[in-house]
Amino acid sequence: MAEWAMIGKWKEQTVGKQSVLWDRMDGRQVSLLDQTIRPHLPPAYPGYLRDSKVGDIAVGTQMAPGAHLVYFPSHVNEFQLSPDGYHADEAPPDPFCQRVWAGGLIEFNTANPLRVGELTSQTKRIENVTIKERSDADPLVLVNLALEMHNSQGHCVTEYRNLAYMKPIDLQRKTVRHRRRPEFSHELTPTEIMLFRYSALSWNSHRIHYDAVYAQNVERHPGLLVHGPLTCTLLLQLLQTHMPKRMALKSFDYRAVSPMYCQQPVTLNGRWSQDASGTRTSNGAQLCELWAANNNGGLSMKGVATIVPLPGAQ
């Protein structure tokens, strides 16, 4: 097919491309992220040491997992973006122009976490492009990215990000239920203000998150979509609220299942694969299942977090 030849040519031109961005882990930025998500999190969510004068999270403070997603803004202007407002350099040619955040894997260096005030680099590389055939719909074009972050002490975070592109369709939300009962959970309702603030903080101009007319009339969603990275971040903060002492997040492997929409209740859930105080693996690692359920009780995102003892805690 001509479309496959077109995607194959784009793949040859795209795979292996990489770019480097630098950013300082500014205390104001992570403070604004905290102000955006904290009102929607459990009361027991941990607090942060703040600068006594300006109120920003203090220099040297370890950043919350997922906070890196609101740093390293792209340097392109709006006329260099795709029509949907997202990065054109990651998007295949038309007609595969409708994009969703499909999931990913985030790996954290517990010995060298990101800290407020650190000058940090992010190297982004397009790892692969594949075509996924579907029996009930047109194929997907899957774009896999790798992002590595380093500060003055070395490697901090590696993220593998999966984006799915498709021909314009009416997205049908699946209702797939999680088979296990949570051991801890929290309900929240994403608001327009929450989505707008997260879009601004993450320099994410994808219009489905803030332009209701575009989301409904062009991409045919019932309303504004909750960002995939925001859902991921909220799940990780739920885990932080229930983190056992002297343990830290090592990785989170997750997949988006179906959209979540603004002003529709969401339940964040967690369940230890073994009791949090029980027997651990030989290296002390424990697994925690995390998932978000939409207002119909269906899975929106699910993943597995691995936590390990802090260095020197074993």
PDB file of C-alpha atoms in Angstrom:
ATOM      1  CA  MET A   1       0.000   0.000   0.000  1.00  0.00           C
ATOM      2  CA  ALA A   2       1.085   3.566  -0.692  1.00  0.00           C
ATOM      3  CA  GLU A   3       0.459   4.490   2.956  1.00  0.00           C
ATOM      4  CA  TRP A   4       2.894   1.821   4.195  1.00  0.00           C
ATOM      5  CA  ALA A   5       5.539   3.008   1.745  1.00  0.00           C
ATOM      6  CA  MET A   6       5.022   6.552   2.999  1.00  0.00           C
ATOM      7  CA  ILE A   7       5.342   5.471   6.656  1.00  0.00           C
ATOM      8  CA  GLY A   8       8.406   3.363   5.790  1.00  0.00           C
ATOM      9  CA  LYS A   9      10.112   6.341   4.200  1.00  0.00           C
ATOM     10  CA  TRP A  10       9.231   8.548   7.179  1.00  0.00           C
ATOM     11  CA  LYS A  11      10.600   5.871   9.517  1.00  0.00           C
ATOM     12  CA  GLU A  12      13.940   5.840   7.663  1.00  0.00           C
ATOM     13  CA  GLN A  13      14.172   9.603   8.067  1.00  0.00           C
ATOM     14  CA  THR A  14      13.045   9.656  11.690  1.00  0.00           C
ATOM     15  CA  VAL A  15      14.399   6.704  13.709  1.00  0.00           C
ATOM     16  CA  GLY A  16      17.630   7.583  15.470  1.00  0.00           C
ATOM     17  CA  LYS A  17      17.015  11.324  15.496  1.00  0.00           C
ATOM     18  CA  GLN A  18      17.923  12.855  18.804  1.00  0.00           C
ATOM     19  CA  SER A  19      17.907  16.230  20.479  1.00  0.00           C
ATOM     20  CA  VAL A  20      19.246  17.593  23.750  1.00  0.00           C
ATOM     21  CA  LEU A  21      17.488  20.096  25.999  1.00  0.00           C
ATOM     22  CA  TRP A  22      18.804  21.623  29.213  1.00  0.00           C
ATOM     23  CA  ASP A  23      16.685  22.853  32.082  1.00  0.00           C
ATOM     24  CA  ARG A  24      17.214  23.899  35.665  1.00  0.00           C
ATOM     25  CA  MET A  25      14.938  22.034  38.049  1.00  0.00           C
ATOM     26  CA  ASP A  26      13.381  25.301  39.146  1.00  0.00           C
ATOM     27  CA  GLY A  27      11.641  25.363  42.518  1.00  0.00           C
ATOM     28  CA  ARG A  28       8.859  27.607  41.219  1.00  0.00           C
ATOM     29  CA  GLN A  29       7.904  25.123  38.479  1.00  0.00           C
ATOM     30  CA  VAL A  30       7.635  22.126  40.794  1.00  0.00           C
ATOM     31  CA  SER A  31       5.800  24.284  43.356  1.00  0.00           C
ATOM     32  CA  LEU A  32       3.193  25.170  40.742  1.00  0.00           C
ATOM     33  CA  LEU A  33       2.867  21.486  39.863  1.00  0.00           C
ATOM     34  CA  ASP A  34       2.314  20.753  43.554  1.00  0.00           C
ATOM     35  CA  GLN A  35      -0.365  23.471  43.729  1.00  0.00           C
ATOM     36  CA  THR A  36      -2.045  21.940  40.668  1.00  0.00           C
ATOM     37  CA  ILE A  37      -2.288  18.350  41.905  1.00  0.00           C
ATOM     38  CA  ARG A  38      -2.206  18.560  45.737  1.00  0.00           C
ATOM     39  CA  PRO A  39      -5.861  19.678  46.126  1.00  0.00           C
ATOM     40  CA  HIS A  40      -6.867  16.494  44.282  1.00  0.00           C
ATOM     41  CA  LEU A  41      -4.690  14.115  46.340  1.00  0.00           C
ATOM     42  CA  PRO A  42      -5.230  12.424  49.719  1.00  0.00           C
ATOM     43  CA  PRO A  43      -4.662  14.613  52.810  1.00  0.00           C
ATOM     44  CA  ALA A  44      -1.769  12.331  53.801  1.00  0.00           C
ATOM     45  CA  TYR A  45       0.196  13.192  50.635  1.00  0.00           C
ATOM     46  CA  PRO A  46       3.684  14.241  51.849  1.00  0.00           C
ATOM     47  CA  GLY A  47       4.571  17.917  52.067  1.00  0.00           C
ATOM     48  CA  TYR A  48       7.761  19.698  51.029  1.00  0.00           C
ATOM     49  CA  LEU A  49      10.270  22.018  52.670  1.00  0.00           C
ATOM     50  CA  ARG A  50       9.740  25.479  51.175  1.00  0.00           C
ATOM     51  CA  ASP A  51      11.690  28.708  50.894  1.00  0.00           C
ATOM     52  CA  SER A  52      10.468  30.891  53.765  1.00  0.00           C
ATOM     53  CA  LYS A  53      10.262  34.065  51.659  1.00  0.00           C
ATOM     54  CA  VAL A  54       8.893  33.162  48.232  1.00  0.00           C
ATOM     55  CA  GLY A  55       7.215  29.849  49.107  1.00  0.00           C
ATOM     56  CA  ASP A  56       8.937  27.784  46.409  1.00  0.00           C
ATOM     57  CA  ILE A  57      10.040  24.239  47.170  1.00  0.00           C
ATOM     58  CA  ALA A  58      13.544  24.545  48.596  1.00  0.00           C
ATOM     59  CA  VAL A  59      16.734  23.994  46.588  1.00  0.00           C
ATOM     60  CA  GLY A  60      18.115  20.491  47.107  1.00  0.00           C
ATOM     61  CA  THR A  61      14.694  18.915  47.742  1.00  0.00           C
ATOM     62  CA  GLN A  62      14.143  15.605  45.984  1.00  0.00           C
ATOM     63  CA  MET A  63      11.493  16.024  43.314  1.00  0.00           C
ATOM     64  CA  ALA A  64       8.312  13.986  43.226  1.00  0.00           C
ATOM     65  CA  PRO A  65       8.299  11.089  40.737  1.00  0.00           C
ATOM     66  CA  GLY A  66       6.866  12.262  37.436  1.00  0.00           C
ATOM     67  CA  ALA A  67       7.755  15.914  38.062  1.00  0.00           C
ATOM     68  CA  HIS A  68      10.284  15.766  35.203  1.00  0.00           C
ATOM     69  CA  LEU A  69       7.296  15.716  32.834  1.00  0.00           C
ATOM     70  CA  VAL A  70       6.765  19.463  33.382  1.00  0.00           C
ATOM     71  CA  TYR A  71      10.362  20.387  32.522  1.00  0.00           C
ATOM     72  CA  PHE A  72      12.388  20.544  29.279  1.00  0.00           C
ATOM     73  CA  PRO A  73       9.922  22.603  27.193  1.00  0.00           C
ATOM     74  CA  SER A  74      10.387  22.398  23.428  1.00  0.00           C
ATOM     75  CA  HIS A  75      11.911  25.399  21.661  1.00  0.00           C
ATOM     76  CA  VAL A  76       9.589  25.389  18.633  1.00  0.00           C
ATOM     77  CA  ASN A  77       7.039  28.114  17.969  1.00  0.00           C
ATOM     78  CA  GLU A  78       3.342  27.478  17.384  1.00  0.00           C
ATOM     79  CA  PHE A  79       3.654  27.525  13.596  1.00  0.00           C
ATOM     80  CA  GLN A  80       6.065  24.569  13.788  1.00  0.00           C
ATOM     81  CA  LEU A  81       3.537  22.384  15.618  1.00  0.00           C
ATOM     82  CA  SER A  82       1.073  19.906  14.145  1.00  0.00           C
ATOM     83  CA  PRO A  83      -2.504  21.158  13.597  1.00  0.00           C
ATOM     84  CA  ASP A  84      -3.563  19.446  16.839  1.00  0.00           C
ATOM     85  CA  GLY A  85      -0.995  21.549  18.723  1.00  0.00           C
ATOM     86  CA  TYR A  86       1.483  18.746  19.453  1.00  0.00           C
ATOM     87  CA  HIS A  87       5.088  18.167  18.342  1.00  0.00           C
ATOM     88  CA  ALA A  88       5.364  17.748  14.596  1.00  0.00           C
ATOM     89  CA  ASP A  89       8.767  16.035  14.732  1.00  0.00           C
ATOM     90  CA  GLU A  90       7.216  12.964  16.403  1.00  0.00           C
ATOM     91  CA  ALA A  91       4.159  12.733  14.135  1.00  0.00           C
ATOM     92  CA  PRO A  92       3.894  10.507  11.039  1.00  0.00           C
ATOM     93  CA  PRO A  93       2.470  11.921   7.796  1.00  0.00           C
ATOM     94  CA  ASP A  94      -1.257  12.260   7.161  1.00  0.00           C
ATOM     95  CA  PRO A  95      -3.683  10.553   7.417  1.00  0.00           C
ATOM     96  CA  PHE A  96      -2.240   9.253  10.727  1.00  0.00           C
ATOM     97  CA  CYS A  97      -2.903  12.506  12.543  1.00  0.00           C
ATOM     98  CA  GLN A  98      -4.896  11.545  15.648  1.00  0.00           C
ATOM     99  CA  ARG A  99      -2.591  10.926  18.588  1.00  0.00           C
ATOM    100  CA  VAL A 100      -2.896   9.274  21.995  1.00  0.00           C
ATOM    101  CA  TRP A 101      -0.374   8.740  24.779  1.00  0.00           C
ATOM    102  CA  ALA A 102      -0.213   4.936  24.878  1.00  0.00           C
ATOM    103  CA  GLY A 103       2.010   4.341  27.909  1.00  0.00           C
ATOM    104  CA  GLY A 104       5.635   3.875  28.798  1.00  0.00           C
ATOM    105  CA  LEU A 105       8.272   2.946  31.331  1.00  0.00           C
ATOM    106  CA  ILE A 106      10.031   5.329  33.736  1.00  0.00           C
ATOM    107  CA  GLU A 107      13.213   4.194  35.496  1.00  0.00           C
ATOM    108  CA  PHE A 108      14.571   6.204  38.438  1.00  0.00           C
ATOM    109  CA  ASN A 109      18.124   6.207  39.787  1.00  0.00           C
ATOM    110  CA  THR A 110      17.426   6.077  43.525  1.00  0.00           C
ATOM    111  CA  ALA A 111      21.066   6.934  44.273  1.00  0.00           C
ATOM    112  CA  ASN A 112      20.859  10.144  42.229  1.00  0.00           C
ATOM    113  CA  PRO A 113      17.294  11.489  42.126  1.00  0.00           C
ATOM    114  CA  LEU A 114      16.345  14.744  40.448  1.00  0.00           C
ATOM    115  CA  ARG A 115      16.619  17.613  42.905  1.00  0.00           C
ATOM    116  CA  VAL A 116      15.381  21.180  42.892  1.00  0.00           C
ATOM    117  CA  GLY A 117      17.999  23.607  41.610  1.00  0.00           C
ATOM    118  CA  GLU A 118      20.045  21.107  39.578  1.00  0.00           C
ATOM    119  CA  LEU A 119      20.986  21.946  35.998  1.00  0.00           C
ATOM    120  CA  THR A 120      19.858  18.849  34.085  1.00  0.00           C
ATOM    121  CA  SER A 121      20.028  17.638  30.501  1.00  0.00           C
ATOM    122  CA  GLN A 122      17.454  15.571  28.655  1.00  0.00           C
ATOM    123  CA  THR A 123      18.441  13.620  25.558  1.00  0.00           C
ATOM    124  CA  LYS A 124      15.436  12.542  23.496  1.00  0.00           C
ATOM    125  CA  ARG A 125      15.781   9.897  20.810  1.00  0.00           C
ATOM    126  CA  ILE A 126      13.195   8.361  18.484  1.00  0.00           C
ATOM    127  CA  GLU A 127      13.844   4.676  19.084  1.00  0.00           C
ATOM    128  CA  ASN A 128      11.466   2.989  16.678  1.00  0.00           C
ATOM    129  CA  VAL A 129       8.407   3.313  14.477  1.00  0.00           C
ATOM    130  CA  THR A 130       6.135   0.311  13.901  1.00  0.00           C
ATOM    131  CA  ILE A 131       2.772  -0.385  12.305  1.00  0.00           C
ATOM    132  CA  LYS A 132       0.258  -2.359  14.372  1.00  0.00           C
ATOM    133  CA  GLU A 133      -2.500  -4.082  12.434  1.00  0.00           C
ATOM    134  CA  ARG A 134      -5.951  -4.238  14.057  1.00  0.00           C
ATOM    135  CA  SER A 135      -8.773  -6.585  13.122  1.00  0.00           C
ATOM    136  CA  ASP A 136     -11.557  -4.133  13.979  1.00  0.00           C
ATOM    137  CA  ALA A 137     -10.042  -0.819  12.848  1.00  0.00           C
ATOM    138  CA  ASP A 138      -7.401   0.814  10.693  1.00  0.00           C
ATOM    139  CA  PRO A 139      -3.760   0.197  11.733  1.00  0.00           C
ATOM    140  CA  LEU A 140      -1.876   2.230  14.306  1.00  0.00           C
ATOM    141  CA  VAL A 141       1.509   3.856  13.829  1.00  0.00           C
ATOM    142  CA  LEU A 142       3.459   3.429  17.077  1.00  0.00           C
ATOM    143  CA  VAL A 143       6.274   5.867  17.827  1.00  0.00           C
ATOM    144  CA  ASN A 144       8.671   4.894  20.640  1.00  0.00           C
ATOM    145  CA  LEU A 145      10.798   7.561  22.319  1.00  0.00           C
ATOM    146  CA  ALA A 146      13.671   7.251  24.797  1.00  0.00           C
ATOM    147  CA  LEU A 147      14.505  10.161  27.098  1.00  0.00           C
ATOM    148  CA  GLU A 148      17.533  10.193  29.386  1.00  0.00           C
ATOM    149  CA  MET A 149      18.156  12.794  32.087  1.00  0.00           C
ATOM    150  CA  HIS A 150      21.548  13.594  33.628  1.00  0.00           C
ATOM    151  CA  ASN A 151      22.666  16.117  36.227  1.00  0.00           C
ATOM    152  CA  SER A 152      26.105  16.969  37.576  1.00  0.00           C
ATOM    153  CA  GLN A 153      26.207  13.613  39.421  1.00  0.00           C
ATOM    154  CA  GLY A 154      25.295  11.531  36.367  1.00  0.00           C
ATOM    155  CA  HIS A 155      22.209   9.598  35.309  1.00  0.00           C
ATOM    156  CA  CYS A 156      18.890  10.427  37.063  1.00  0.00           C
ATOM    157  CA  VAL A 157      15.931   9.190  35.031  1.00  0.00           C
ATOM    158  CA  THR A 158      15.297   7.205  31.856  1.00  0.00           C
ATOM    159  CA  GLU A 159      11.849   7.307  30.294  1.00  0.00           C
ATOM    160  CA  TYR A 160      10.539   5.180  27.438  1.00  0.00           C
ATOM    161  CA  ARG A 161       7.448   6.823  25.981  1.00  0.00           C
ATOM    162  CA  ASN A 162       4.987   5.207  23.560  1.00  0.00           C
ATOM    163  CA  LEU A 163       2.748   7.309  21.318  1.00  0.00           C
ATOM    164  CA  ALA A 164       0.053   5.890  19.035  1.00  0.00           C
ATOM    165  CA  TYR A 165      -1.122   7.649  15.868  1.00  0.00           C
ATOM    166  CA  MET A 166      -4.214   6.702  13.902  1.00  0.00           C
ATOM    167  CA  LYS A 167      -6.532   7.920  11.202  1.00  0.00           C
ATOM    168  CA  PRO A 168      -9.312  10.206  12.471  1.00  0.00           C
ATOM    169  CA  ILE A 169     -11.975   8.080  14.152  1.00  0.00           C
ATOM    170  CA  ASP A 170     -14.711   8.293  16.756  1.00  0.00           C
ATOM    171  CA  LEU A 171     -12.850   6.919  19.757  1.00  0.00           C
ATOM    172  CA  GLN A 172     -14.932   4.410  21.667  1.00  0.00           C
ATOM    173  CA  ARG A 173     -14.053   4.150  25.340  1.00  0.00           C
ATOM    174  CA  LYS A 174     -13.490   0.574  26.427  1.00  0.00           C
ATOM    175  CA  THR A 175     -14.987  -0.702  29.665  1.00  0.00           C
ATOM    176  CA  VAL A 176     -12.381  -3.172  30.900  1.00  0.00           C
ATOM    177  CA  ARG A 177     -12.481  -3.725  34.645  1.00  0.00           C
ATOM    178  CA  HIS A 178      -9.548  -4.548  36.887  1.00  0.00           C
ATOM    179  CA  ARG A 179      -9.830  -8.056  38.265  1.00  0.00           C
ATOM    180  CA  ARG A 180      -8.407  -7.332  41.708  1.00  0.00           C
ATOM    181  CA  ARG A 181      -9.649  -5.228  44.604  1.00  0.00           C
ATOM    182  CA  PRO A 182      -7.510  -2.268  45.669  1.00  0.00           C
ATOM    183  CA  GLU A 183      -5.826  -2.073  49.056  1.00  0.00           C
ATOM    184  CA  PHE A 184      -5.858   1.725  48.923  1.00  0.00           C
ATOM    185  CA  SER A 185      -7.672   4.163  46.672  1.00  0.00           C
ATOM    186  CA  HIS A 186      -8.623   7.796  46.217  1.00  0.00           C
ATOM    187  CA  GLU A 187     -11.349   9.469  44.171  1.00  0.00           C
ATOM    188  CA  LEU A 188     -11.016  12.835  42.445  1.00  0.00           C
ATOM    189  CA  THR A 189     -12.708  14.800  39.671  1.00  0.00           C
ATOM    190  CA  PRO A 190     -10.387  16.454  37.124  1.00  0.00           C
ATOM    191  CA  THR A 191     -11.386  20.066  36.461  1.00  0.00           C
ATOM    192  CA  GLU A 192     -10.840  22.465  33.573  1.00  0.00           C
ATOM    193  CA  ILE A 193      -8.463  24.485  35.757  1.00  0.00           C
ATOM    194  CA  MET A 194      -6.411  21.418  36.649  1.00  0.00           C
ATOM    195  CA  LEU A 195      -6.068  20.457  32.973  1.00  0.00           C
ATOM    196  CA  PHE A 196      -5.268  24.021  31.880  1.00  0.00           C
ATOM    197  CA  ARG A 197      -2.580  24.410  34.547  1.00  0.00           C
ATOM    198  CA  TYR A 198      -0.983  21.070  33.709  1.00  0.00           C
ATOM    199  CA  SER A 199      -0.985  21.927  29.991  1.00  0.00           C
ATOM    200  CA  ALA A 200       0.753  25.218  30.770  1.00  0.00           C
ATOM    201  CA  LEU A 201       3.298  23.679  33.149  1.00  0.00           C
ATOM    202  CA  SER A 202       4.215  20.887  30.739  1.00  0.00           C
ATOM    203  CA  TRP A 203       4.218  23.256  27.731  1.00  0.00           C
ATOM    204  CA  ASN A 204       1.746  20.826  26.169  1.00  0.00           C
ATOM    205  CA  SER A 205      -0.399  22.595  23.585  1.00  0.00           C
ATOM    206  CA  HIS A 206      -2.264  19.475  22.417  1.00  0.00           C
ATOM    207  CA  ARG A 207      -5.698  20.986  21.940  1.00  0.00           C
ATOM    208  CA  ILE A 208      -7.712  18.006  23.234  1.00  0.00           C
ATOM    209  CA  HIS A 209      -6.740  19.047  26.786  1.00  0.00           C
ATOM    210  CA  TYR A 210      -7.952  22.681  26.781  1.00  0.00           C
ATOM    211  CA  ASP A 211      -9.945  23.399  23.588  1.00  0.00           C
ATOM    212  CA  ALA A 212     -13.363  21.794  24.098  1.00  0.00           C
ATOM    213  CA  VAL A 213     -14.638  22.824  20.666  1.00  0.00           C
ATOM    214  CA  TYR A 214     -11.665  21.131  18.990  1.00  0.00           C
ATOM    215  CA  ALA A 215     -11.886  18.038  21.210  1.00  0.00           C
ATOM    216  CA  GLN A 216     -15.599  17.565  20.502  1.00  0.00           C
ATOM    217  CA  ASN A 217     -15.955  18.731  16.907  1.00  0.00           C
ATOM    218  CA  VAL A 218     -12.649  17.628  15.368  1.00  0.00           C
ATOM    219  CA  GLU A 219     -11.507  14.576  17.358  1.00  0.00           C
ATOM    220  CA  ARG A 220     -15.078  13.745  18.447  1.00  0.00           C
ATOM    221  CA  HIS A 221     -14.500  13.269  22.140  1.00  0.00           C
ATOM    222  CA  PRO A 222     -17.347  13.941  24.596  1.00  0.00           C
ATOM    223  CA  GLY A 223     -15.182  16.519  26.377  1.00  0.00           C
ATOM    224  CA  LEU A 224     -11.666  17.551  27.315  1.00  0.00           C
ATOM    225  CA  LEU A 225      -9.248  14.648  27.816  1.00  0.00           C
ATOM    226  CA  VAL A 226      -7.129  14.217  30.926  1.00  0.00           C
ATOM    227  CA  HIS A 227      -3.445  14.090  29.947  1.00  0.00           C
ATOM    228  CA  GLY A 228      -1.801  10.674  29.948  1.00  0.00           C
ATOM    229  CA  PRO A 229       1.270  12.006  31.800  1.00  0.00           C
ATOM    230  CA  LEU A 230      -0.976  13.722  34.360  1.00  0.00           C
ATOM    231  CA  THR A 231      -2.759  10.426  35.090  1.00  0.00           C
ATOM    232  CA  CYS A 232       0.624   8.739  35.408  1.00  0.00           C
ATOM    233  CA  THR A 233       1.794  11.464  37.805  1.00  0.00           C
ATOM    234  CA  LEU A 234      -1.332  11.185  39.951  1.00  0.00           C
ATOM    235  CA  LEU A 235      -0.909   7.420  40.275  1.00  0.00           C
ATOM    236  CA  LEU A 236       2.700   7.879  41.368  1.00  0.00           C
ATOM    237  CA  GLN A 237       1.664  10.430  43.992  1.00  0.00           C
ATOM    238  CA  LEU A 238      -0.923   7.976  45.325  1.00  0.00           C
ATOM    239  CA  LEU A 239       1.959   5.525  45.736  1.00  0.00           C
ATOM    240  CA  GLN A 240       4.056   8.205  47.475  1.00  0.00           C
ATOM    241  CA  THR A 241       1.230   8.653  49.981  1.00  0.00           C
ATOM    242  CA  HIS A 242       1.428   4.942  50.852  1.00  0.00           C
ATOM    243  CA  MET A 243       5.173   4.410  50.426  1.00  0.00           C
ATOM    244  CA  PRO A 244       6.706   2.194  53.139  1.00  0.00           C
ATOM    245  CA  LYS A 245       9.493   3.788  55.165  1.00  0.00           C
ATOM    246  CA  ARG A 246      13.016   3.656  53.789  1.00  0.00           C
ATOM    247  CA  MET A 247      11.764   2.631  50.337  1.00  0.00           C
ATOM    248  CA  ALA A 248      11.874   4.502  47.044  1.00  0.00           C
ATOM    249  CA  LEU A 249      10.360   4.177  43.579  1.00  0.00           C
ATOM    250  CA  LYS A 250      12.654   2.398  41.126  1.00  0.00           C
ATOM    251  CA  SER A 251      10.406   2.083  38.043  1.00  0.00           C
ATOM    252  CA  PHE A 252       6.876   2.374  36.734  1.00  0.00           C
ATOM    253  CA  ASP A 253       5.763   0.373  33.702  1.00  0.00           C
ATOM    254  CA  TYR A 254       2.317   1.485  32.564  1.00  0.00           C
ATOM    255  CA  ARG A 255      -0.201   1.418  29.727  1.00  0.00           C
ATOM    256  CA  ALA A 256      -3.121   3.681  28.852  1.00  0.00           C
ATOM    257  CA  VAL A 257      -6.298   1.681  28.239  1.00  0.00           C
ATOM    258  CA  SER A 258      -9.037   4.243  27.580  1.00  0.00           C
ATOM    259  CA  PRO A 259      -9.547   8.025  27.896  1.00  0.00           C
ATOM    260  CA  MET A 260     -10.516   9.911  31.038  1.00  0.00           C
ATOM    261  CA  TYR A 261     -12.516  13.099  30.662  1.00  0.00           C
ATOM    262  CA  CYS A 262     -12.757  16.379  32.502  1.00  0.00           C
ATOM    263  CA  GLN A 263     -15.489  16.685  35.162  1.00  0.00           C
ATOM    264  CA  GLN A 264     -15.952  12.912  35.309  1.00  0.00           C
ATOM    265  CA  PRO A 265     -14.946  11.182  38.578  1.00  0.00           C
ATOM    266  CA  VAL A 266     -11.746   9.120  38.564  1.00  0.00           C
ATOM    267  CA  THR A 267     -10.589   6.574  41.140  1.00  0.00           C
ATOM    268  CA  LEU A 268      -6.868   6.015  41.697  1.00  0.00           C
ATOM    269  CA  ASN A 269      -6.113   2.535  43.051  1.00  0.00           C
ATOM    270  CA  GLY A 270      -3.174   0.599  44.430  1.00  0.00           C
ATOM    271  CA  ARG A 271      -2.506  -2.936  45.556  1.00  0.00           C
ATOM    272  CA  TRP A 272       0.717  -4.487  46.793  1.00  0.00           C
ATOM    273  CA  SER A 273       1.668  -7.664  45.004  1.00  0.00           C
ATOM    274  CA  GLN A 274       2.754  -8.803  48.444  1.00  0.00           C
ATOM    275  CA  ASP A 275       2.122  -7.268  51.818  1.00  0.00           C
ATOM    276  CA  ALA A 276       4.102  -4.044  52.254  1.00  0.00           C
ATOM    277  CA  SER A 277       5.676  -5.388  55.446  1.00  0.00           C
ATOM    278  CA  GLY A 278       6.027  -8.971  54.266  1.00  0.00           C
ATOM    279  CA  THR A 279       8.748 -11.006  52.625  1.00  0.00           C
ATOM    280  CA  ARG A 280      10.640  -9.188  49.889  1.00  0.00           C
ATOM    281  CA  THR A 281      12.726 -10.365  46.985  1.00  0.00           C
ATOM    282  CA  SER A 282      16.439 -11.015  47.418  1.00  0.00           C
ATOM    283  CA  ASN A 283      17.267  -7.368  46.672  1.00  0.00           C
ATOM    284  CA  GLY A 284      14.408  -6.070  48.825  1.00  0.00           C
ATOM    285  CA  ALA A 285      12.256  -4.993  45.875  1.00  0.00           C
ATOM    286  CA  GLN A 286       8.473  -4.976  46.093  1.00  0.00           C
ATOM    287  CA  LEU A 287       5.821  -4.569  43.415  1.00  0.00           C
ATOM    288  CA  CYS A 288       2.692  -2.436  43.559  1.00  0.00           C
ATOM    289  CA  GLU A 289      -0.102  -2.530  41.007  1.00  0.00           C
ATOM    290  CA  LEU A 290      -1.492   0.927  40.257  1.00  0.00           C
ATOM    291  CA  TRP A 291      -4.527   1.705  38.150  1.00  0.00           C
ATOM    292  CA  ALA A 292      -6.961   4.506  37.377  1.00  0.00           C
ATOM    293  CA  ALA A 293     -10.651   3.749  36.827  1.00  0.00           C
ATOM    294  CA  ASN A 294     -13.034   6.089  35.013  1.00  0.00           C
ATOM    295  CA  ASN A 295     -16.567   7.082  36.036  1.00  0.00           C
ATOM    296  CA  ASN A 296     -17.929   3.824  34.588  1.00  0.00           C
ATOM    297  CA  GLY A 297     -15.500   1.735  36.631  1.00  0.00           C
ATOM    298  CA  GLY A 298     -13.474   0.839  33.545  1.00  0.00           C
ATOM    299  CA  LEU A 299      -9.693   0.873  33.387  1.00  0.00           C
ATOM    300  CA  SER A 300      -8.173   4.073  32.089  1.00  0.00           C
ATOM    301  CA  MET A 301      -4.514   3.383  32.932  1.00  0.00           C
ATOM    302  CA  LYS A 302      -2.759   0.501  34.630  1.00  0.00           C
ATOM    303  CA  GLY A 303       0.815  -0.261  35.557  1.00  0.00           C
ATOM    304  CA  VAL A 304       3.251  -1.879  37.945  1.00  0.00           C
ATOM    305  CA  ALA A 305       5.577   0.105  40.168  1.00  0.00           C
ATOM    306  CA  THR A 306       8.767  -1.401  41.581  1.00  0.00           C
ATOM    307  CA  ILE A 307      10.047   0.014  44.864  1.00  0.00           C
ATOM    308  CA  VAL A 308      13.405  -0.754  46.432  1.00  0.00           C
ATOM    309  CA  PRO A 309      15.174   0.043  49.714  1.00  0.00           C
ATOM    310  CA  LEU A 310      16.875   3.407  49.790  1.00  0.00           C
ATOM    311  CA  PRO A 311      20.667   3.159  49.362  1.00  0.00           C
ATOM    312  CA  GLY A 312      22.116   1.973  52.653  1.00  0.00           C
ATOM    313  CA  ALA A 313      18.720   0.866  54.026  1.00  0.00           C
ATOM    314  CA  GLN A 314      19.153  -2.893  53.506  1.00  0.00           C
TER     315      GLN A 314
END
